[in-house]
């Protein structure tokens, strides 16, 4: 494959040199160069948006309880008062984001705690929930990316549901068109409360009947009418309902995150609503500003996973169990990995290197158990990574990517999965990828079979599951690609990979939130 003209420069000695697409990098730095991961804000929204499923699409006719709207287009809406009998709660259900619920099938594979781990923090959460005290209605669980916050929130939500404590849950997800905004937050919370707190339903029903446009109102208006006012009419409760907001920092726009916090804090502080609220997020400064303010600090319990010594022991338990499982599986194939494998020193090294961050450990295990490579060799590759590196996850992903076949179709498939450009839904399995990219049936499975440490690939025996990337992969993957651009291609395969990276870089940068390490890397490119 010959290099394209826009990826090379002819040198005076007749040689060619790879060209890093600096104009895309400079554009990104111009937009974000003065920001750090602590200060970045997504573009601010100037007004509340009505969800796309709301009855306002141009030229449409939608029947709603006690009203009919004929949308003429533009800013003109004709209102005819009629009755079609749809209940307010049924109307509200249209705006519920089922994919944001803790038990949603659309979040498969859902995060989960390894057996025997996270016992300390789960005990603290249960004690807080049982307390039911109005003195500490808030609990802030925080930690760095990949520390396992969502897995803990998921586990706690399931236990609360089993005990009848769960009022509602909402799991945000960064850069997700639905779970990454606040649009469906309050309808989703209110609908769940109507199911979990029976005496909440009549007032919520009345609120929706009184104003069928309520779900398109401002954040404050929705919160007041969908949550606060119905709760003031709730009869005696057997237990205080728990509301779980996971990944609040993944909701677009820092000011929106702050307003959500302020609304819930006001609900328990000023309105004295009988609810407990678990908030999990990264320890971002704009969230600390509110949750550690003098007015809030006294009513909010905190737990930091980053500073929790138990996280190191949890990592040790996880690694020990997983390595034992791998040993047992290979033993059934007649392959002994060693009398003691890994060695105690190697296990200590990994525990210290992973620093209590579960995403490091889970990715490493997936890498070690690659079915097409020997686990002892795979582990040695991890142990040889720079022990002084401050970005162990980046190093691990780079090591994994170094073994990816440098073929255009391979990178195209990986880009599509990681950028989330493939249509999500039942049927987007490897066979669906074959159809999308017009590949011979079975090609996608052959390409992805050695990359299970980077993405989930469903079995051919399953239905309704699709390929998804490993959480937190995108940042490290983007940095790995930028580093790749600095190395001049040599072989035809290198040129194929390089050209593919150059072509995808603008979209990758356009859709990627800045971080300190990414900005530094771009400045060095």
Short mmCIF file of C-alpha atoms in Angstrom, two decimals:
data_model
loop_
_atom_site.label_atom_id
_atom_site.label_comp_id
_atom_site.label_asym_id
_atom_site.label_seq_id
_atom_site.Cartn_x
_atom_site.Cartn_y
_atom_site.Cartn_z
CA UNK A 1 0.00 0.00 0.00
CA UNK A 2 1.41 3.38 -0.97
CA UNK A 3 1.19 6.27 1.45
CA UNK A 4 -1.32 8.97 0.53
CA UNK A 5 -0.09 12.48 -0.23
CA UNK A 6 -1.77 14.01 2.78
CA UNK A 7 0.10 11.70 5.19
CA UNK A 8 3.70 12.19 3.99
CA UNK A 9 6.26 14.88 3.11
CA UNK A 10 9.04 14.51 0.55
CA UNK A 11 12.44 15.29 2.12
CA UNK A 12 15.41 16.92 0.36
CA UNK A 13 17.28 13.61 0.36
CA UNK A 14 14.45 11.93 -1.52
CA UNK A 15 13.04 10.10 1.49
CA UNK A 16 9.53 10.50 2.80
CA UNK A 17 8.46 11.36 6.33
CA UNK A 18 5.18 10.74 8.10
CA UNK A 19 3.14 13.88 8.71
CA UNK A 20 1.28 14.31 11.96
CA UNK A 21 -2.01 16.15 11.18
CA UNK A 22 -1.01 19.20 13.20
CA UNK A 23 -3.90 21.40 12.09
CA UNK A 24 -6.38 19.08 13.86
CA UNK A 25 -4.21 19.02 16.98
CA UNK A 26 -3.75 22.80 16.98
CA UNK A 27 -7.50 23.31 16.58
CA UNK A 28 -8.13 21.09 19.60
CA UNK A 29 -5.48 22.89 21.66
CA UNK A 30 -6.92 26.23 20.62
CA UNK A 31 -10.28 25.19 22.00
CA UNK A 32 -9.05 23.45 25.16
CA UNK A 33 -5.41 24.34 25.73
CA UNK A 34 -6.20 26.55 28.71
CA UNK A 35 -8.41 23.95 30.35
CA UNK A 36 -7.49 21.09 32.58
CA UNK A 37 -9.49 18.06 33.56
CA UNK A 38 -10.49 19.94 36.69
CA UNK A 39 -11.94 22.95 34.87
CA UNK A 40 -13.43 21.62 31.64
CA UNK A 41 -17.08 22.37 31.03
CA UNK A 42 -19.20 21.11 28.18
CA UNK A 43 -21.04 23.74 26.10
CA UNK A 44 -23.75 25.32 28.20
CA UNK A 45 -27.35 24.80 27.26
CA UNK A 46 -29.37 27.98 27.13
CA UNK A 47 -32.77 26.47 27.75
CA UNK A 48 -34.41 23.28 28.89
CA UNK A 49 -34.97 20.79 26.09
CA UNK A 50 -38.07 18.75 25.52
CA UNK A 51 -37.03 15.10 24.96
CA UNK A 52 -37.24 13.89 21.38
CA UNK A 53 -40.16 11.63 22.21
CA UNK A 54 -42.21 14.60 23.44
CA UNK A 55 -45.32 15.61 21.46
CA UNK A 56 -43.78 18.51 19.54
CA UNK A 57 -42.27 17.14 16.34
CA UNK A 58 -43.01 19.40 13.40
CA UNK A 59 -46.35 18.80 11.73
CA UNK A 60 -47.33 16.06 14.17
CA UNK A 61 -50.55 15.27 16.02
CA UNK A 62 -50.31 13.75 19.48
CA UNK A 63 -53.13 12.80 21.84
CA UNK A 64 -52.54 13.54 25.50
CA UNK A 65 -54.72 13.20 28.56
CA UNK A 66 -57.46 15.86 28.35
CA UNK A 67 -55.72 17.73 25.52
CA UNK A 68 -54.99 17.46 21.81
CA UNK A 69 -52.10 19.39 20.24
CA UNK A 70 -51.98 20.08 16.53
CA UNK A 71 -48.44 21.23 15.85
CA UNK A 72 -48.62 23.52 12.81
CA UNK A 73 -44.85 24.01 12.65
CA UNK A 74 -42.60 26.89 13.56
CA UNK A 75 -43.63 28.57 16.82
CA UNK A 76 -47.35 28.10 16.34
CA UNK A 77 -49.27 25.44 18.26
CA UNK A 78 -53.05 25.08 18.15
CA UNK A 79 -54.65 23.76 21.35
CA UNK A 80 -57.98 21.92 21.40
CA UNK A 81 -59.26 20.74 24.76
CA UNK A 82 -60.61 17.20 24.38
CA UNK A 83 -60.34 14.04 26.41
CA UNK A 84 -58.64 10.84 25.36
CA UNK A 85 -58.29 9.42 28.85
CA UNK A 86 -54.54 8.76 29.00
CA UNK A 87 -53.38 8.89 32.59
CA UNK A 88 -50.65 11.25 33.67
CA UNK A 89 -48.44 8.41 34.88
CA UNK A 90 -48.66 6.73 31.46
CA UNK A 91 -47.66 9.98 29.81
CA UNK A 92 -44.74 10.30 32.22
CA UNK A 93 -43.62 6.77 31.37
CA UNK A 94 -42.78 7.93 27.83
CA UNK A 95 -39.90 9.96 29.23
CA UNK A 96 -38.49 7.31 31.55
CA UNK A 97 -34.97 6.20 30.59
CA UNK A 98 -35.09 2.49 31.31
CA UNK A 99 -31.43 2.17 30.30
CA UNK A 100 -30.50 4.34 33.31
CA UNK A 101 -32.05 1.97 35.87
CA UNK A 102 -29.80 -0.27 37.95
CA UNK A 103 -31.45 -3.43 36.62
CA UNK A 104 -31.76 -2.38 33.00
CA UNK A 105 -30.98 -5.04 30.43
CA UNK A 106 -29.58 -2.32 28.18
CA UNK A 107 -26.60 -1.83 30.52
CA UNK A 108 -25.30 -5.36 29.93
CA UNK A 109 -22.69 -6.31 30.94
CA UNK A 110 -23.50 -4.45 34.15
CA UNK A 111 -20.71 -3.58 36.60
CA UNK A 112 -20.42 -5.99 39.51
CA UNK A 113 -18.34 -6.39 42.66
CA UNK A 114 -16.14 -9.47 42.89
CA UNK A 115 -17.30 -11.84 45.68
CA UNK A 116 -15.66 -11.03 48.99
CA UNK A 117 -14.65 -7.50 47.99
CA UNK A 118 -16.05 -4.07 48.86
CA UNK A 119 -17.38 -5.43 52.14
CA UNK A 120 -16.32 -2.40 54.18
CA UNK A 121 -17.96 0.24 51.98
CA UNK A 122 -21.11 -1.86 51.48
CA UNK A 123 -21.39 -2.25 55.26
CA UNK A 124 -21.07 1.53 55.66
CA UNK A 125 -23.80 2.12 53.09
CA UNK A 126 -26.16 -0.36 54.75
CA UNK A 127 -25.56 1.22 58.16
CA UNK A 128 -26.34 4.64 56.69
CA UNK A 129 -29.51 3.34 55.03
CA UNK A 130 -30.68 1.60 58.21
CA UNK A 131 -30.02 4.70 60.29
CA UNK A 132 -32.77 6.64 58.53
CA UNK A 133 -31.62 9.73 60.37
CA UNK A 134 -32.49 13.16 59.01
CA UNK A 135 -29.07 14.34 60.19
CA UNK A 136 -27.21 12.50 57.39
CA UNK A 137 -29.56 12.17 54.42
CA UNK A 138 -26.68 12.37 51.91
CA UNK A 139 -23.84 9.95 51.19
CA UNK A 140 -21.09 10.88 48.73
CA UNK A 141 -19.05 7.97 47.37
CA UNK A 142 -16.12 9.28 45.35
CA UNK A 143 -13.00 7.96 43.70
CA UNK A 144 -10.95 8.19 40.53
CA UNK A 145 -12.02 6.84 37.14
CA UNK A 146 -12.18 3.06 37.16
CA UNK A 147 -12.10 2.78 40.95
CA UNK A 148 -15.31 0.72 40.98
CA UNK A 149 -17.90 3.30 42.05
CA UNK A 150 -20.57 2.09 39.63
CA UNK A 151 -20.07 -1.54 40.64
CA UNK A 152 -20.59 -0.58 44.29
CA UNK A 153 -23.65 1.53 43.45
CA UNK A 154 -25.00 -1.35 41.37
CA UNK A 155 -24.50 -3.85 44.19
CA UNK A 156 -26.02 -1.51 46.78
CA UNK A 157 -29.03 -0.79 44.54
CA UNK A 158 -29.71 -4.50 44.16
CA UNK A 159 -29.48 -5.10 47.91
CA UNK A 160 -31.75 -2.11 48.63
CA UNK A 161 -34.31 -3.41 46.16
CA UNK A 162 -34.28 -6.86 47.76
CA UNK A 163 -34.87 -5.29 51.18
CA UNK A 164 -37.57 -2.89 49.98
CA UNK A 165 -35.43 0.19 50.56
CA UNK A 166 -34.83 1.34 46.99
CA UNK A 167 -36.81 4.39 45.97
CA UNK A 168 -35.16 5.08 42.61
CA UNK A 169 -31.85 4.90 40.77
CA UNK A 170 -30.27 6.70 37.84
CA UNK A 171 -26.92 5.74 36.31
CA UNK A 172 -25.40 8.53 34.22
CA UNK A 173 -22.99 7.74 31.38
CA UNK A 174 -20.58 10.19 29.80
CA UNK A 175 -21.21 11.20 26.18
CA UNK A 176 -24.36 9.09 26.03
CA UNK A 177 -27.17 10.85 24.17
CA UNK A 178 -29.71 9.93 26.88
CA UNK A 179 -27.88 9.03 30.08
CA UNK A 180 -25.34 11.80 29.55
CA UNK A 181 -27.85 14.64 30.07
CA UNK A 182 -30.43 15.62 32.67
CA UNK A 183 -33.40 15.50 30.26
CA UNK A 184 -34.87 12.24 31.52
CA UNK A 185 -33.56 12.38 35.09
CA UNK A 186 -36.58 13.64 37.01
CA UNK A 187 -39.28 11.75 35.06
CA UNK A 188 -37.24 8.56 35.60
CA UNK A 189 -36.80 9.21 39.34
CA UNK A 190 -40.45 10.22 39.81
CA UNK A 191 -41.80 7.20 37.94
CA UNK A 192 -39.76 4.80 40.08
CA UNK A 193 -40.89 6.52 43.28
CA UNK A 194 -44.51 6.12 42.18
CA UNK A 195 -43.89 2.38 42.02
CA UNK A 196 -41.83 2.03 45.19
CA UNK A 197 -43.82 4.48 47.37
CA UNK A 198 -47.54 3.85 46.67
CA UNK A 199 -48.75 6.99 48.47
CA UNK A 200 -46.52 9.06 46.16
CA UNK A 201 -48.51 8.04 43.06
CA UNK A 202 -51.78 10.04 43.47
CA UNK A 203 -50.02 13.40 43.83
CA UNK A 204 -47.69 12.67 40.93
CA UNK A 205 -50.67 11.63 38.82
CA UNK A 206 -52.39 14.91 39.68
CA UNK A 207 -49.29 16.96 38.82
CA UNK A 208 -49.12 15.39 35.36
CA UNK A 209 -52.85 15.81 34.80
CA UNK A 210 -52.61 19.48 35.77
CA UNK A 211 -49.73 20.20 33.38
CA UNK A 212 -49.08 17.80 30.51
CA UNK A 213 -46.13 19.97 29.46
CA UNK A 214 -44.37 19.47 32.79
CA UNK A 215 -41.65 17.22 31.39
CA UNK A 216 -40.53 20.06 29.12
CA UNK A 217 -40.21 22.62 31.92
CA UNK A 218 -37.01 23.83 33.56
CA UNK A 219 -35.01 21.62 35.86
CA UNK A 220 -36.26 23.46 38.94
CA UNK A 221 -39.90 23.26 37.82
CA UNK A 222 -39.70 19.54 37.12
CA UNK A 223 -38.04 18.87 40.46
CA UNK A 224 -40.63 20.91 42.34
CA UNK A 225 -43.72 19.41 40.71
CA UNK A 226 -42.54 15.85 40.07
CA UNK A 227 -40.71 15.24 43.35
CA UNK A 228 -41.07 17.87 46.08
CA UNK A 229 -44.81 18.53 45.97
CA UNK A 230 -45.87 14.87 45.67
CA UNK A 231 -43.57 13.94 48.57
CA UNK A 232 -45.13 16.54 50.86
CA UNK A 233 -48.37 14.53 50.63
CA UNK A 234 -46.84 11.11 51.23
CA UNK A 235 -48.26 9.23 54.21
CA UNK A 236 -46.16 7.48 56.85
CA UNK A 237 -43.31 5.41 55.41
CA UNK A 238 -42.16 2.02 56.65
CA UNK A 239 -38.59 2.87 55.62
CA UNK A 240 -36.81 5.87 54.16
CA UNK A 241 -36.54 5.38 50.37
CA UNK A 242 -33.01 5.48 48.95
CA UNK A 243 -32.35 7.43 45.74
CA UNK A 244 -29.10 6.48 43.96
CA UNK A 245 -27.43 8.88 41.52
CA UNK A 246 -24.40 7.15 40.03
CA UNK A 247 -21.78 8.94 37.93
CA UNK A 248 -23.09 12.45 38.48
CA UNK A 249 -19.85 13.85 37.04
CA UNK A 250 -20.71 12.10 33.76
CA UNK A 251 -23.74 14.33 33.19
CA UNK A 252 -22.91 16.98 30.59
CA UNK A 253 -22.10 20.48 31.90
CA UNK A 254 -20.64 21.08 35.34
CA UNK A 255 -23.22 23.74 36.16
CA UNK A 256 -26.00 21.23 35.51
CA UNK A 257 -24.29 18.80 37.88
CA UNK A 258 -24.13 21.51 40.53
CA UNK A 259 -27.79 22.41 40.07
CA UNK A 260 -28.86 18.77 40.42
CA UNK A 261 -26.92 18.59 43.68
CA UNK A 262 -28.40 21.84 44.96
CA UNK A 263 -31.93 20.70 44.19
CA UNK A 264 -31.57 17.42 46.09
CA UNK A 265 -29.77 19.11 48.97
CA UNK A 266 -32.57 21.66 49.17
CA UNK A 267 -35.12 18.86 49.18
CA UNK A 268 -33.72 17.26 52.33
CA UNK A 269 -32.49 20.43 54.03
CA UNK A 270 -35.24 22.96 53.37
CA UNK A 271 -38.25 20.80 52.46
CA UNK A 272 -37.30 17.98 54.86
CA UNK A 273 -38.27 15.30 52.38
CA UNK A 274 -38.06 11.79 53.91
CA UNK A 275 -35.44 10.45 51.49
CA UNK A 276 -31.79 9.38 51.56
CA UNK A 277 -29.59 10.09 48.54
CA UNK A 278 -26.43 8.24 47.50
CA UNK A 279 -24.26 10.20 45.06
CA UNK A 280 -21.26 8.59 43.39
CA UNK A 281 -18.80 10.55 41.26
CA UNK A 282 -15.21 11.49 40.77
CA UNK A 283 -13.99 13.99 43.40
CA UNK A 284 -14.27 16.94 41.03
CA UNK A 285 -13.65 20.42 42.54
CA UNK A 286 -17.00 21.83 41.42
CA UNK A 287 -18.78 19.01 43.26
CA UNK A 288 -16.58 19.33 46.34
CA UNK A 289 -17.46 23.01 46.41
CA UNK A 290 -21.06 22.09 47.18
CA UNK A 291 -20.81 18.81 49.08
CA UNK A 292 -18.08 20.10 51.39
CA UNK A 293 -19.58 23.54 51.96
CA UNK A 294 -20.35 24.48 55.59
CA UNK A 295 -24.10 24.15 54.96
CA UNK A 296 -23.83 20.64 53.50
CA UNK A 297 -20.87 19.04 55.23
CA UNK A 298 -22.77 18.24 58.41
CA UNK A 299 -25.53 16.35 56.60
CA UNK A 300 -23.33 14.43 54.16
CA UNK A 301 -21.31 11.32 54.90
CA UNK A 302 -18.35 10.63 52.62
CA UNK A 303 -16.25 7.68 51.57
CA UNK A 304 -13.22 7.93 49.30
CA UNK A 305 -12.23 4.81 47.38
CA UNK A 306 -8.94 6.43 46.43
CA UNK A 307 -7.88 6.76 50.07
CA UNK A 308 -9.32 3.45 51.23
CA UNK A 309 -6.65 0.89 52.27
CA UNK A 310 -9.31 -1.80 51.87
CA UNK A 311 -9.23 -1.20 48.10
CA UNK A 312 -5.70 -2.64 47.95
CA UNK A 313 -6.82 -5.76 49.79
CA UNK A 314 -9.86 -6.03 47.50
CA UNK A 315 -7.54 -5.94 44.48
CA UNK A 316 -5.43 -8.70 46.06
CA UNK A 317 -8.52 -10.87 46.63
CA UNK A 318 -9.67 -10.33 43.06
CA UNK A 319 -6.27 -11.09 41.50
CA UNK A 320 -5.71 -14.13 43.72
CA UNK A 321 -9.10 -15.60 42.84
CA UNK A 322 -8.77 -14.88 39.13
CA UNK A 323 -5.26 -16.31 38.85
CA UNK A 324 -6.46 -19.42 40.71
CA UNK A 325 -9.33 -19.74 38.25
CA UNK A 326 -6.96 -19.42 35.26
CA UNK A 327 -4.64 -22.06 36.77
CA UNK A 328 -7.55 -24.46 37.28
CA UNK A 329 -8.84 -23.95 33.73
CA UNK A 330 -5.42 -24.66 32.21
CA UNK A 331 -4.94 -27.66 34.48
CA UNK A 332 -8.03 -29.26 32.94
CA UNK A 333 -6.25 -28.92 29.58
CA UNK A 334 -3.17 -30.67 30.94
CA UNK A 335 -1.15 -27.45 31.27
CA UNK A 336 0.46 -26.61 34.62
CA UNK A 337 1.28 -22.92 35.04
CA UNK A 338 3.52 -23.51 38.06
CA UNK A 339 3.41 -24.75 41.62
CA UNK A 340 2.96 -21.16 42.83
CA UNK A 341 1.80 -18.83 40.07
CA UNK A 342 2.09 -15.95 40.16
CA UNK A 343 4.78 -15.62 42.80
CA UNK A 344 3.99 -13.67 45.99
CA UNK A 345 6.40 -10.93 44.85
CA UNK A 346 4.65 -10.66 41.48
CA UNK A 347 1.26 -10.43 43.17
CA UNK A 348 2.54 -7.73 45.54
CA UNK A 349 3.94 -5.82 42.56
CA UNK A 350 0.59 -5.88 40.76
CA UNK A 351 -1.39 -4.87 43.85
CA UNK A 352 0.87 -1.86 44.42
CA UNK A 353 0.93 -0.91 40.74
CA UNK A 354 -2.85 -1.00 40.39
CA UNK A 355 -3.25 1.25 43.48
CA UNK A 356 -6.72 0.05 44.36
CA UNK A 357 -8.11 0.87 40.88
CA UNK A 358 -10.17 -2.08 39.71
CA UNK A 359 -10.16 -1.20 36.01
CA UNK A 360 -6.39 -1.86 35.96
CA UNK A 361 -6.83 -5.27 37.54
CA UNK A 362 -9.78 -6.42 35.42
CA UNK A 363 -8.08 -5.35 32.19
CA UNK A 364 -4.87 -7.15 33.21
CA UNK A 365 -6.75 -10.38 33.92
CA UNK A 366 -8.51 -10.25 30.57
CA UNK A 367 -5.11 -9.74 28.94
CA UNK A 368 -3.51 -12.65 30.81
CA UNK A 369 -6.30 -15.11 29.94
CA UNK A 370 -6.09 -14.46 26.20
CA UNK A 371 -7.05 -17.88 24.81
CA UNK A 372 -4.50 -17.61 22.00
CA UNK A 373 -1.45 -16.86 24.15
CA UNK A 374 0.23 -18.49 27.14
CA UNK A 375 -0.87 -16.81 30.41
CA UNK A 376 2.65 -16.96 31.89
CA UNK A 377 4.02 -15.02 28.90
CA UNK A 378 1.15 -12.53 29.09
CA UNK A 379 1.75 -11.88 32.79
CA UNK A 380 5.47 -11.36 32.17
CA UNK A 381 4.63 -8.68 29.60
CA UNK A 382 2.65 -6.81 32.25
CA UNK A 383 5.36 -7.21 34.89
CA UNK A 384 7.94 -5.76 32.48
CA UNK A 385 6.01 -2.50 32.03
CA UNK A 386 7.69 0.57 33.49
CA UNK A 387 7.23 0.29 37.29
CA UNK A 388 7.74 4.05 37.66
CA UNK A 389 5.09 5.00 35.13
CA UNK A 390 2.37 7.35 36.35
CA UNK A 391 -0.06 6.03 33.72
CA UNK A 392 -0.12 2.24 34.17
CA UNK A 393 -3.44 1.83 32.38
CA UNK A 394 -2.12 3.70 29.32
CA UNK A 395 0.95 1.46 29.33
CA UNK A 396 -1.19 -1.66 29.55
CA UNK A 397 -3.50 -0.60 26.72
CA UNK A 398 -0.52 0.34 24.56
CA UNK A 399 0.97 -3.10 25.18
CA UNK A 400 -2.33 -4.74 24.22
CA UNK A 401 -2.72 -2.61 21.09
CA UNK A 402 0.80 -3.45 19.98
CA UNK A 403 -0.42 -6.97 19.26
CA UNK A 404 -3.34 -5.87 17.10
CA UNK A 405 -2.91 -6.84 13.42
CA UNK A 406 -2.19 -3.65 11.48
CA UNK A 407 -4.95 -4.07 8.94
CA UNK A 408 -7.36 -1.29 7.90
CA UNK A 409 -10.46 -3.40 8.57
CA UNK A 410 -9.21 -4.25 12.08
CA UNK A 411 -8.74 -0.62 13.03
CA UNK A 412 -12.00 0.37 11.36
CA UNK A 413 -13.93 -2.10 13.51
CA UNK A 414 -12.14 -1.03 16.70
CA UNK A 415 -12.75 2.65 15.91
CA UNK A 416 -16.43 1.97 15.37
CA UNK A 417 -16.83 0.12 18.66
CA UNK A 418 -14.79 2.59 20.71
CA UNK A 419 -16.32 5.71 19.18
CA UNK A 420 -19.78 4.19 19.65
CA UNK A 421 -20.75 4.97 16.06
CA UNK A 422 -22.21 1.55 15.42
CA UNK A 423 -26.00 1.44 15.88
CA UNK A 424 -26.79 -0.01 19.32
CA UNK A 425 -29.44 -2.64 19.75
CA UNK A 426 -30.18 -6.35 19.35
CA UNK A 427 -28.37 -7.84 16.39
CA UNK A 428 -25.17 -5.79 16.57
CA UNK A 429 -23.08 -8.82 17.26
CA UNK A 430 -19.95 -9.70 15.26
CA UNK A 431 -22.20 -10.96 12.46
CA UNK A 432 -23.86 -7.54 12.39
CA UNK A 433 -20.44 -5.92 12.07
CA UNK A 434 -19.71 -8.23 9.12
CA UNK A 435 -22.85 -6.98 7.40
CA UNK A 436 -22.14 -3.34 8.22
CA UNK A 437 -18.63 -3.40 6.76
CA UNK A 438 -19.49 -5.86 3.97
CA UNK A 439 -17.06 -8.47 5.29
CA UNK A 440 -17.12 -12.20 4.72
CA UNK A 441 -19.22 -13.83 7.46
CA UNK A 442 -17.01 -14.70 10.42
CA UNK A 443 -14.37 -12.04 9.73
CA UNK A 444 -15.32 -9.84 12.69
CA UNK A 445 -15.12 -12.78 15.11
CA UNK A 446 -11.68 -13.69 13.81
CA UNK A 447 -10.49 -10.09 14.20
CA UNK A 448 -11.97 -9.58 17.67
CA UNK A 449 -11.13 -12.97 19.17
CA UNK A 450 -7.74 -11.81 20.44
CA UNK A 451 -9.08 -8.50 21.79
CA UNK A 452 -11.41 -9.67 24.52
CA UNK A 453 -9.34 -7.70 27.06
CA UNK A 454 -10.43 -4.52 25.24
CA UNK A 455 -14.02 -5.24 24.33
CA UNK A 456 -16.85 -7.62 25.15
CA UNK A 457 -17.65 -9.99 22.28
CA UNK A 458 -20.86 -12.00 22.73
CA UNK A 459 -20.98 -15.73 22.11
CA UNK A 460 -22.50 -16.92 18.84
CA UNK A 461 -25.01 -18.84 20.99
CA UNK A 462 -26.44 -15.68 22.56
CA UNK A 463 -29.04 -13.32 21.16
CA UNK A 464 -29.67 -9.66 21.92
CA UNK A 465 -26.11 -8.87 23.04
CA UNK A 466 -23.63 -6.72 21.17
CA UNK A 467 -20.00 -5.66 21.16
CA UNK A 468 -19.13 -2.98 23.70
CA UNK A 469 -15.80 -1.42 24.57
CA UNK A 470 -14.14 -1.77 27.93
CA UNK A 471 -15.05 1.11 30.23
CA UNK A 472 -12.49 3.95 30.30
CA UNK A 473 -10.72 2.60 27.22
CA UNK A 474 -11.29 5.57 24.93
CA UNK A 475 -8.88 7.99 26.65
CA UNK A 476 -5.96 5.59 26.72
CA UNK A 477 -6.68 4.42 23.19
CA UNK A 478 -6.66 7.98 21.86
CA UNK A 479 -3.36 8.71 23.58
CA UNK A 480 -1.89 5.50 22.15
CA UNK A 481 -2.90 6.52 18.63
CA UNK A 482 -1.38 9.99 19.00
CA UNK A 483 1.88 8.41 20.16
CA UNK A 484 1.72 6.13 17.13
CA UNK A 485 1.62 9.16 14.82
CA UNK A 486 5.06 10.22 16.01
CA UNK A 487 6.64 6.98 14.72
CA UNK A 488 7.35 6.94 10.96
CA UNK A 489 5.65 4.04 9.17
CA UNK A 490 7.95 1.46 7.60
CA UNK A 491 5.98 -1.46 6.18
CA UNK A 492 2.84 -1.44 4.05
CA UNK A 493 0.89 -2.60 7.09
CA UNK A 494 2.26 0.36 9.05
CA UNK A 495 1.11 2.73 6.30
CA UNK A 496 -2.35 1.19 6.31
CA UNK A 497 -2.62 1.69 10.06
CA UNK A 498 -1.15 5.20 9.90
CA UNK A 499 -3.54 6.34 7.17
CA UNK A 500 -6.49 4.96 9.12
CA UNK A 501 -5.40 6.83 12.26
CA UNK A 502 -4.91 10.11 10.39
CA UNK A 503 -8.37 9.83 8.90
CA UNK A 504 -10.03 9.15 12.24
CA UNK A 505 -8.16 11.67 14.40
CA UNK A 506 -10.43 14.68 13.70
CA UNK A 507 -13.55 12.82 14.86
CA UNK A 508 -11.74 11.31 17.84
CA UNK A 509 -10.58 14.73 19.02
CA UNK A 510 -13.90 16.40 18.29
CA UNK A 511 -15.78 13.96 20.53
CA UNK A 512 -13.22 13.70 23.32
CA UNK A 513 -13.25 15.75 26.52
CA UNK A 514 -9.80 17.15 27.39
CA UNK A 515 -7.63 15.93 30.22
CA UNK A 516 -4.31 17.18 31.57
CA UNK A 517 -2.39 14.19 30.19
CA UNK A 518 -4.01 14.48 26.75
CA UNK A 519 -3.25 18.20 26.50
CA UNK A 520 0.39 17.55 27.44
CA UNK A 521 0.66 14.78 24.87
CA UNK A 522 -0.82 16.93 22.10
CA UNK A 523 1.61 19.74 22.88
CA UNK A 524 4.49 17.31 22.49
CA UNK A 525 3.22 15.81 19.22
#
